[in-house]
CSV table of C-alpha atoms and ligand atoms in Angstrom, one decimal:
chain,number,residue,atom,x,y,z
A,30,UNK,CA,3.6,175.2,-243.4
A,31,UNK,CA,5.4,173.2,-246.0
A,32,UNK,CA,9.1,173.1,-247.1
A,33,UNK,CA,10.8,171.2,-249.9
A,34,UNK,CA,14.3,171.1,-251.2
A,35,UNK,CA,15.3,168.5,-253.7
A,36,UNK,CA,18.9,167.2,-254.5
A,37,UNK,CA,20.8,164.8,-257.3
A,38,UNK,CA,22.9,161.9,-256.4
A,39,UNK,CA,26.7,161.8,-257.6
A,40,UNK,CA,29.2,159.3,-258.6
A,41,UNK,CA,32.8,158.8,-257.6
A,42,UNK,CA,35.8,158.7,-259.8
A,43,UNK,CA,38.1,158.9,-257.1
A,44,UNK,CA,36.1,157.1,-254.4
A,45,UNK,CA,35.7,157.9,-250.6
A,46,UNK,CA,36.1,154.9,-248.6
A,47,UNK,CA,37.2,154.7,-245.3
A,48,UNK,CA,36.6,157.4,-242.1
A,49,UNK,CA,39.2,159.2,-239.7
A,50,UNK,CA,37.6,158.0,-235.9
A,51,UNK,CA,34.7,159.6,-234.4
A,52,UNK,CA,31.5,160.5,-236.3
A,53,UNK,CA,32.2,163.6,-238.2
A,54,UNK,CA,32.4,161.5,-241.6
A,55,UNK,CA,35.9,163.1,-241.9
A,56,UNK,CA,36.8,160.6,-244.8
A,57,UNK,CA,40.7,159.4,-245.0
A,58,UNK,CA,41.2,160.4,-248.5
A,59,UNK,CA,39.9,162.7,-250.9
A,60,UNK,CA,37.6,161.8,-253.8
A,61,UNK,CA,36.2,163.4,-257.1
A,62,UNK,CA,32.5,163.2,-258.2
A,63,UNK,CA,30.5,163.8,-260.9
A,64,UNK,CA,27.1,165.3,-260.3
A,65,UNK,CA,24.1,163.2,-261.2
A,66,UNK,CA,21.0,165.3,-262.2
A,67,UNK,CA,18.9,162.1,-263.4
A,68,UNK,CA,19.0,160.4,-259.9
A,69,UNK,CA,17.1,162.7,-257.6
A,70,UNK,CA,15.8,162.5,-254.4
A,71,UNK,CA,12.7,165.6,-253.8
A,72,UNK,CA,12.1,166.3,-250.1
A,73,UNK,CA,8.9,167.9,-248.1
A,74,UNK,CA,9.1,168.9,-244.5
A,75,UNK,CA,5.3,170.0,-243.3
A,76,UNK,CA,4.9,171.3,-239.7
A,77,UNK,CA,3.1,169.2,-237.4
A,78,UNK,CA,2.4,170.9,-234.3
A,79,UNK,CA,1.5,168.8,-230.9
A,80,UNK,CA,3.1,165.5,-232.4
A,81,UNK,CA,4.9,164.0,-230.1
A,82,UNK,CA,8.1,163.3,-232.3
A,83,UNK,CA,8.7,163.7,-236.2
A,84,UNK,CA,8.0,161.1,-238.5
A,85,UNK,CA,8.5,159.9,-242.3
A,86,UNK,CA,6.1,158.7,-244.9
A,87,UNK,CA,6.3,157.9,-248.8
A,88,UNK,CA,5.8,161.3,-250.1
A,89,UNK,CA,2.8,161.1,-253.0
A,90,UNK,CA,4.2,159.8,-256.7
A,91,UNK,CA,4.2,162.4,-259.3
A,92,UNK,CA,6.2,163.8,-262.0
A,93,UNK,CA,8.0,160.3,-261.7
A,94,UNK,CA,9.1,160.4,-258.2
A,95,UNK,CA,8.3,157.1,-256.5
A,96,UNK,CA,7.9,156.6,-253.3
A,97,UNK,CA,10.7,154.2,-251.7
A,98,UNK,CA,9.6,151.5,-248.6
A,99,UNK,CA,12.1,152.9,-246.2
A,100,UNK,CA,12.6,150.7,-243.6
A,101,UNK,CA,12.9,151.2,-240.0
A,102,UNK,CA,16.1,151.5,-239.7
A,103,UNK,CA,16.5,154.0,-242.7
A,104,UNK,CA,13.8,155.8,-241.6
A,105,UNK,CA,15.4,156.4,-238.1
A,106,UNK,CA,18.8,157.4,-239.6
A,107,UNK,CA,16.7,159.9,-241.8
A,108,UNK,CA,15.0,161.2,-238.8
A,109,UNK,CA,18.1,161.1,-236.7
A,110,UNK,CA,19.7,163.6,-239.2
A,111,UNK,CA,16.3,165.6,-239.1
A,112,UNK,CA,17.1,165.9,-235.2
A,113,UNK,CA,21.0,167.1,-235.6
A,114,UNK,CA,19.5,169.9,-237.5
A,115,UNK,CA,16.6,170.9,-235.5
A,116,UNK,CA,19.0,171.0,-232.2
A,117,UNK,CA,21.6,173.2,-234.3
A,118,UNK,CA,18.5,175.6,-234.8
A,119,UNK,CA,17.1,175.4,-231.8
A,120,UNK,CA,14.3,174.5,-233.1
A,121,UNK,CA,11.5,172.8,-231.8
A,122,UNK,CA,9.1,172.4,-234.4
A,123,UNK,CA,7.8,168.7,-234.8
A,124,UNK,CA,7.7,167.4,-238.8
A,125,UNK,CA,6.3,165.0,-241.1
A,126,UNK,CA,9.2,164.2,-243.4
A,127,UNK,CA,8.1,162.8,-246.8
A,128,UNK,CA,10.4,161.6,-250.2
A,129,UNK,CA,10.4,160.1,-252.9
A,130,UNK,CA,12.8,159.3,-255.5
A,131,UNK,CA,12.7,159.6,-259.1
A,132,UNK,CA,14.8,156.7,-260.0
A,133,UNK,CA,13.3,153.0,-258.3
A,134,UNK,CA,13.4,151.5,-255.3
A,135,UNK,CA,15.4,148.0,-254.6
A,136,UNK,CA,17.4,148.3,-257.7
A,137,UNK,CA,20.6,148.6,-255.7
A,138,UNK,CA,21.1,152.4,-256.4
A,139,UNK,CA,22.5,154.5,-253.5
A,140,UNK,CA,20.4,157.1,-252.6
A,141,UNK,CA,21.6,158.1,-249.5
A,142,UNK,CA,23.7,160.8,-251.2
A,143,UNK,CA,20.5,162.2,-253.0
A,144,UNK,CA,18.2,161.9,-250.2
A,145,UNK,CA,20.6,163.4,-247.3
A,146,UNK,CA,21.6,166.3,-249.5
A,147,UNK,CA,17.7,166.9,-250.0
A,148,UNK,CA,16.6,166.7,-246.7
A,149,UNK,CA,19.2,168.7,-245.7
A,150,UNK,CA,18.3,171.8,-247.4
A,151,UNK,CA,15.1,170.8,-246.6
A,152,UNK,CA,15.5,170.6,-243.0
A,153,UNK,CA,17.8,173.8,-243.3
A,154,UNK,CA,14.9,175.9,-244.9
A,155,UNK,CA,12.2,174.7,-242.4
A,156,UNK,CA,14.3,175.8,-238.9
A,157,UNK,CA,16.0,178.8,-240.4
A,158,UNK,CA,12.2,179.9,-241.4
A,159,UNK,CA,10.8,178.5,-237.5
A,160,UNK,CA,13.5,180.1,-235.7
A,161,UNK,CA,14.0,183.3,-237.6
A,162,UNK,CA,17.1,182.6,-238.5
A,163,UNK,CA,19.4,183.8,-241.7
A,164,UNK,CA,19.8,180.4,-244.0
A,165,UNK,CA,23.2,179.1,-244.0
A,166,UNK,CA,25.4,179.2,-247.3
A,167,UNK,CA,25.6,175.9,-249.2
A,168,UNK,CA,29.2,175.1,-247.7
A,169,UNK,CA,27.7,175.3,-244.3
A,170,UNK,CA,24.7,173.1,-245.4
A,171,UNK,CA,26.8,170.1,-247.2
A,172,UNK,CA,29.1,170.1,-244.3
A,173,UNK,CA,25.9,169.9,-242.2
A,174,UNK,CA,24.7,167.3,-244.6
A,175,UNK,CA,28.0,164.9,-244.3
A,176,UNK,CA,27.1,164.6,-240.8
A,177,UNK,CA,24.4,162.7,-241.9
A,178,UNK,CA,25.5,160.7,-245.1
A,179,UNK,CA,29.7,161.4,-245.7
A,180,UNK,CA,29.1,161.2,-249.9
A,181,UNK,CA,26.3,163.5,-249.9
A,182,UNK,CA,28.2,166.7,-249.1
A,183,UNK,CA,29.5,166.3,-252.7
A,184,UNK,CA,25.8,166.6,-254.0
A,185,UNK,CA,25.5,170.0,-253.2
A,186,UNK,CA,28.1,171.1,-256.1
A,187,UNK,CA,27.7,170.5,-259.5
A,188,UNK,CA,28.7,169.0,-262.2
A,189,UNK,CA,32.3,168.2,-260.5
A,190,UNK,CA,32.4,167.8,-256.7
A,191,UNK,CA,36.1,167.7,-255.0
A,192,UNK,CA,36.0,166.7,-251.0
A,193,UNK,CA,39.2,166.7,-248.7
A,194,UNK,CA,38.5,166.5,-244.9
A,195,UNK,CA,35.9,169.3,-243.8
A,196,UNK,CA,36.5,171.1,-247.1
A,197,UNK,CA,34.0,170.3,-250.2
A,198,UNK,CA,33.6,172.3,-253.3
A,199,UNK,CA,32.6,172.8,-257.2
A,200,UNK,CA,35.8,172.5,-259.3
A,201,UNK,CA,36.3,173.2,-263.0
A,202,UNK,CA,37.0,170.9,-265.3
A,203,UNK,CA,36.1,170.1,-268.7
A,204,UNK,CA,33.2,167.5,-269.7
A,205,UNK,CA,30.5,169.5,-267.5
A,206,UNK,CA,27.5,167.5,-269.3
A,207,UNK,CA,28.2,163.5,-269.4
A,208,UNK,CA,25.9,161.2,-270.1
A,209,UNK,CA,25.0,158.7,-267.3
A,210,UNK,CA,24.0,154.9,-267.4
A,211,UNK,CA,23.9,151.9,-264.9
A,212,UNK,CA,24.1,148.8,-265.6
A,213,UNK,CA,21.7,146.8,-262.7
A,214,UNK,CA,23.1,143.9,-261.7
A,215,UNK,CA,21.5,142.9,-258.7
A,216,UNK,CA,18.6,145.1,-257.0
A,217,UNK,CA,18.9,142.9,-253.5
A,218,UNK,CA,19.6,144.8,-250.5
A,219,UNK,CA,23.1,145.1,-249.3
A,220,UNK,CA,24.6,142.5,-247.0
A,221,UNK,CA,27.3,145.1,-246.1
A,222,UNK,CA,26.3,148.7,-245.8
A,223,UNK,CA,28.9,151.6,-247.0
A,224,UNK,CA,28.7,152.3,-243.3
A,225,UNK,CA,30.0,148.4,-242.4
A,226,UNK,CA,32.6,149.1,-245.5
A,227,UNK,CA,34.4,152.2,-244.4
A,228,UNK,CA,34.7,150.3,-240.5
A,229,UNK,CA,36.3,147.6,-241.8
A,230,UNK,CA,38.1,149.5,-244.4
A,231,UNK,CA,39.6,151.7,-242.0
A,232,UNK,CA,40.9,149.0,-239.6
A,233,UNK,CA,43.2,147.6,-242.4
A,234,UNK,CA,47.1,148.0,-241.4
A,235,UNK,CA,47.9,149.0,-244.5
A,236,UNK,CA,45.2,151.7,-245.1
A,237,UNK,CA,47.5,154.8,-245.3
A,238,UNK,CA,48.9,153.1,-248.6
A,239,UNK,CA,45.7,153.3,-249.9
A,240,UNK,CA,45.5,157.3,-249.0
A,241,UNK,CA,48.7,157.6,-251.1
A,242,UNK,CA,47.7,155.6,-254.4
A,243,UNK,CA,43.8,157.5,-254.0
A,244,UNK,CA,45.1,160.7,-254.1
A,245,UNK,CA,47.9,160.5,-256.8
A,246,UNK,CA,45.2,158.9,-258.9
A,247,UNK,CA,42.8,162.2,-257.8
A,248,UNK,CA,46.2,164.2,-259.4
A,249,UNK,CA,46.3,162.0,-262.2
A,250,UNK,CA,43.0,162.1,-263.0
A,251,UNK,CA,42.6,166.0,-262.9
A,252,UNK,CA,45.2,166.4,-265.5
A,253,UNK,CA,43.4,163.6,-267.6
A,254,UNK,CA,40.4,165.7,-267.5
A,255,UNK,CA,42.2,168.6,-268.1
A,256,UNK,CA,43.9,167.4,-271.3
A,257,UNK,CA,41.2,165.8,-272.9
A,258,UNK,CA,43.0,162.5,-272.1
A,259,UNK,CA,39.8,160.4,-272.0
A,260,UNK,CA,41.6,157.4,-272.7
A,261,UNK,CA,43.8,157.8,-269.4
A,262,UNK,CA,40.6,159.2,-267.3
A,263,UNK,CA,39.1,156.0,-267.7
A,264,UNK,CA,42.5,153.4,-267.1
A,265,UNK,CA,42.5,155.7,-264.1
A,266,UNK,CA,38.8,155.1,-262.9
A,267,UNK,CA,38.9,151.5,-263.6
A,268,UNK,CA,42.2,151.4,-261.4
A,269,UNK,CA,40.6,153.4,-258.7
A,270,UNK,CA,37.3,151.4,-258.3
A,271,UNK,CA,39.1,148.2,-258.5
A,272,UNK,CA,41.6,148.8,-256.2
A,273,UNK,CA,38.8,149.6,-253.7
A,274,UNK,CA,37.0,146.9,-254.3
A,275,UNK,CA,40.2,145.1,-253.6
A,276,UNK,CA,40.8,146.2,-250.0
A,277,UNK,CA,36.8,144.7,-249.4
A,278,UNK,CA,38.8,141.7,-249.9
A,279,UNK,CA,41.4,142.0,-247.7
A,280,UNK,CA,39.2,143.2,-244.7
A,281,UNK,CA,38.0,141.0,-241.7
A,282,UNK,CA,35.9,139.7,-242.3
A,283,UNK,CA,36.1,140.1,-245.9
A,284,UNK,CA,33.1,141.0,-248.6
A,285,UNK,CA,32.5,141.4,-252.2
A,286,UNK,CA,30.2,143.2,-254.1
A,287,UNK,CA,31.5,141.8,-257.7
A,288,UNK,CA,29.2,138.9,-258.9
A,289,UNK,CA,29.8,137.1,-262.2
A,290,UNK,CA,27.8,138.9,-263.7
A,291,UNK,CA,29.6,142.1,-262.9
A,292,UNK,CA,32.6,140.5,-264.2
A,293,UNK,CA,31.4,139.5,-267.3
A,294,UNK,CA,29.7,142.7,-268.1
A,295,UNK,CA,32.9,144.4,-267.4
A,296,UNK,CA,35.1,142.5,-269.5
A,297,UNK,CA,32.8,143.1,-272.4
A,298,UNK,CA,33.0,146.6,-271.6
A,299,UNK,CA,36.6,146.4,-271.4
A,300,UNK,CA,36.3,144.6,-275.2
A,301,UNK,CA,34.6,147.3,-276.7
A,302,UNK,CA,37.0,149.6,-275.5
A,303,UNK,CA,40.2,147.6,-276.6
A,304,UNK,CA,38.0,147.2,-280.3
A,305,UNK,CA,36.9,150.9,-280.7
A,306,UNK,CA,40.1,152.8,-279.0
A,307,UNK,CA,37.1,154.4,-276.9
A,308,UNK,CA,34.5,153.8,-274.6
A,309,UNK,CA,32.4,155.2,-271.3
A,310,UNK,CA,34.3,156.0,-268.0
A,311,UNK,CA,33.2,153.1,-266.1
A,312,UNK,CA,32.9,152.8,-262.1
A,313,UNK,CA,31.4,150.7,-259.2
A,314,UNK,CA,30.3,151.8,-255.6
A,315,UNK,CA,30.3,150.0,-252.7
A,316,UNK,CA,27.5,147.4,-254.5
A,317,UNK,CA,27.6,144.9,-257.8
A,318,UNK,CA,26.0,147.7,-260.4
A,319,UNK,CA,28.1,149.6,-262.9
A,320,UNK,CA,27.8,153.1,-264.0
A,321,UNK,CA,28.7,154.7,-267.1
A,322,UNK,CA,29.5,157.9,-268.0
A,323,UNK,CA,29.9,159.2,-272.1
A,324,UNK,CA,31.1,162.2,-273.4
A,325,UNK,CA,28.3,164.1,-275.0
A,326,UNK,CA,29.6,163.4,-278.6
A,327,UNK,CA,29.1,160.1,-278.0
A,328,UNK,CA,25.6,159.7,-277.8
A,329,UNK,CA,25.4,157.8,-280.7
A,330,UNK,CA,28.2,154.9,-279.1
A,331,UNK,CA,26.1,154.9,-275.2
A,332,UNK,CA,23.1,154.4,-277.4
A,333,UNK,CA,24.5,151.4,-278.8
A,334,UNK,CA,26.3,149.8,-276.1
A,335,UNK,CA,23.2,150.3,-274.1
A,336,UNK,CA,21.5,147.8,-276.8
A,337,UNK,CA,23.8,145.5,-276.8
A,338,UNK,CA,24.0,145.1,-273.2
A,339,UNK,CA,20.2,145.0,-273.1
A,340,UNK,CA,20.3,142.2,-275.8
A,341,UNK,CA,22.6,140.2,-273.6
A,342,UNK,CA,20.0,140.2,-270.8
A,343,UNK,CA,21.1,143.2,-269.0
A,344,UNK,CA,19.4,145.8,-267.3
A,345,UNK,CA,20.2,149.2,-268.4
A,346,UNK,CA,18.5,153.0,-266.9
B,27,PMV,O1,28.5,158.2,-248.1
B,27,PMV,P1,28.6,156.8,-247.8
B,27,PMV,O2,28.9,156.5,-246.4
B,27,PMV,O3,27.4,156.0,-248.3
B,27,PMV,O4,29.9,156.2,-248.6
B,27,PMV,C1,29.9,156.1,-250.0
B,27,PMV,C2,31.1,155.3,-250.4
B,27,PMV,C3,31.2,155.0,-251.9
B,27,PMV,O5,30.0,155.2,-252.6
B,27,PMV,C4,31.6,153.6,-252.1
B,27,PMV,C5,32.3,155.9,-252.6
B,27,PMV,C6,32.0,157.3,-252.8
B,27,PMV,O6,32.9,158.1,-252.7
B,27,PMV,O7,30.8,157.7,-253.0
């Protein structure tokens, strides 16, 4: 038997960094995500009876997945999560886990979001079906799925995720279809992880200042949204990811994930906005790439910018 489940990424506005202690991903503030349908990670879950213990493997390329080159330290967080669920379920059915992603490998773009989500419902599927069990509703899965990656509860809701402690939902705003782009600025791994980020995030003295600015920005931002204000959603979101960024500095030991080139890139986009009155959201995770995100009537401007950019040497998907 065969199960797969498939799941999109999603970007913060309002960003979730830092944990309360123990290891429910329980983050300290909440955040605001947008949905992202073009970064997708596709799951299959195939019973392997007699195995002695599950296992992963590049799932085939087609349709434009590719495969990534977990490695084995990925691969046993991946499997780890696969065992959370199976022990929920009782289950004790042994699996070969496949993925793939359709977005490429070792360009620096999270996909633990898309790929926890997916195997998730994946996982979900394949013990509710071996155990003859009802499938648990989607609340129950992305609270099942934080367990194993914190920012991939949001991916279960679409296009606008809100998360506060245990409790993660849909909620309506305007803009429902943006248009996404990332800038690529370096496609190295990591030196620090998210995971390494939110320890040393949350040890700051300071950190429940933090909680207050976060969350009056996730108010602020809200009404942006809801008056067509795109002009203050996106002072907002450049506030928001800088100011995270900013506590990477302050932590011990301290990190960056801003390069140069990040910098310069982001002063041009801060040039074209001060030139055209209007511009892209623009955001950066816990890593040196920046993502954009258009309103849909401005096709036309994300088409441009992206050629410019490219022009200048940059890498654009
Ligand atoms: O889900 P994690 O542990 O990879 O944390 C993600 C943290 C950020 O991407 C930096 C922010 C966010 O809210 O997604």
């Amino acid at each position: 038997m065969t199960w797969t489940a498939s799941a999109p990424s999603n970007i913060a506005l309002i960003k979730y960094m830092g944990k309360a202690p123990g290891n429910q991903n329980i983050p300290l503030n909440a955040s605001l995500s947008y949905t992202l349908p073009n970064l997708t990670t596709a799951v299959e879950l195939i019973a392997n009876p007699g195995a002695d213990s599950d296992t992963w493997e590049p799932l085939s390329e087609k349709d434009g997945f590719i495969a990534p080159q977990l490695s084995i330290q990925a691969q046993t967080r991946f499997l780890k999560h696969l065992e959370r669920i199976k022990l929920l379920f009782n289950c004790d059915e042994t699996f070969v886990v496949r993925s793939a992603n359709n977005f490429p490998h070792g360009t620096g773009l999270a996909s633990s979001a898309s790929s926890f989500a997916a195997l998730t419902k994946a996982a979900v599927l394949a013990c509710s079906a071996c155990t003859n069990t009802p499938t648990p509703d989607i609340s129950y899965q992305a609270n099942l799925s934080r367990l194993g990656s914190g920012s991939s509860c949001r991916s279960f809701f679409e296009p606008w995720a809100l998360w506060e402690n245990e409790k993660v939902n849909a909620i309506k705003l305007p803009f429902e279809r943006l248009i996404h782009q990332v800038i690529l600025i370096d496609t190295h791994e990591k030196e620090v992880s998210s995971s390494e980020a939110h320890r040393r995030v949350s040890q700051l003295p300071d950190y429940p200042d933090r909680k207050v600015r976060a969350e009056a920005r996730l108010h602020d931002l809200i009404q942006a949204l809801k008056n067509d204000n795109w002009t203050e959603a996106y002072q907002i979101t450049v506030d928001e990811f800088e100011d995270m960024h900013a506590l990477f500095n302050q932590c011990t030991p301290s990190f960056s994930y801003i390069t140069d080139k990040s910098r310069e890139i982001l002063e041009t986009l801060h040039e074209y906005w001060q030139a055209a009155q209007d511009g892209p959201l623009i955001t950066m995770d816990a890593g040196p790439n920046i993502h954009l995100l258009y309103r849909p009537t401005q096709q036309e401007m994300a088409d441009n910018l992206k050629h410019e950019l490219i022009s200048r040497g940059a890498h654009v998907i």
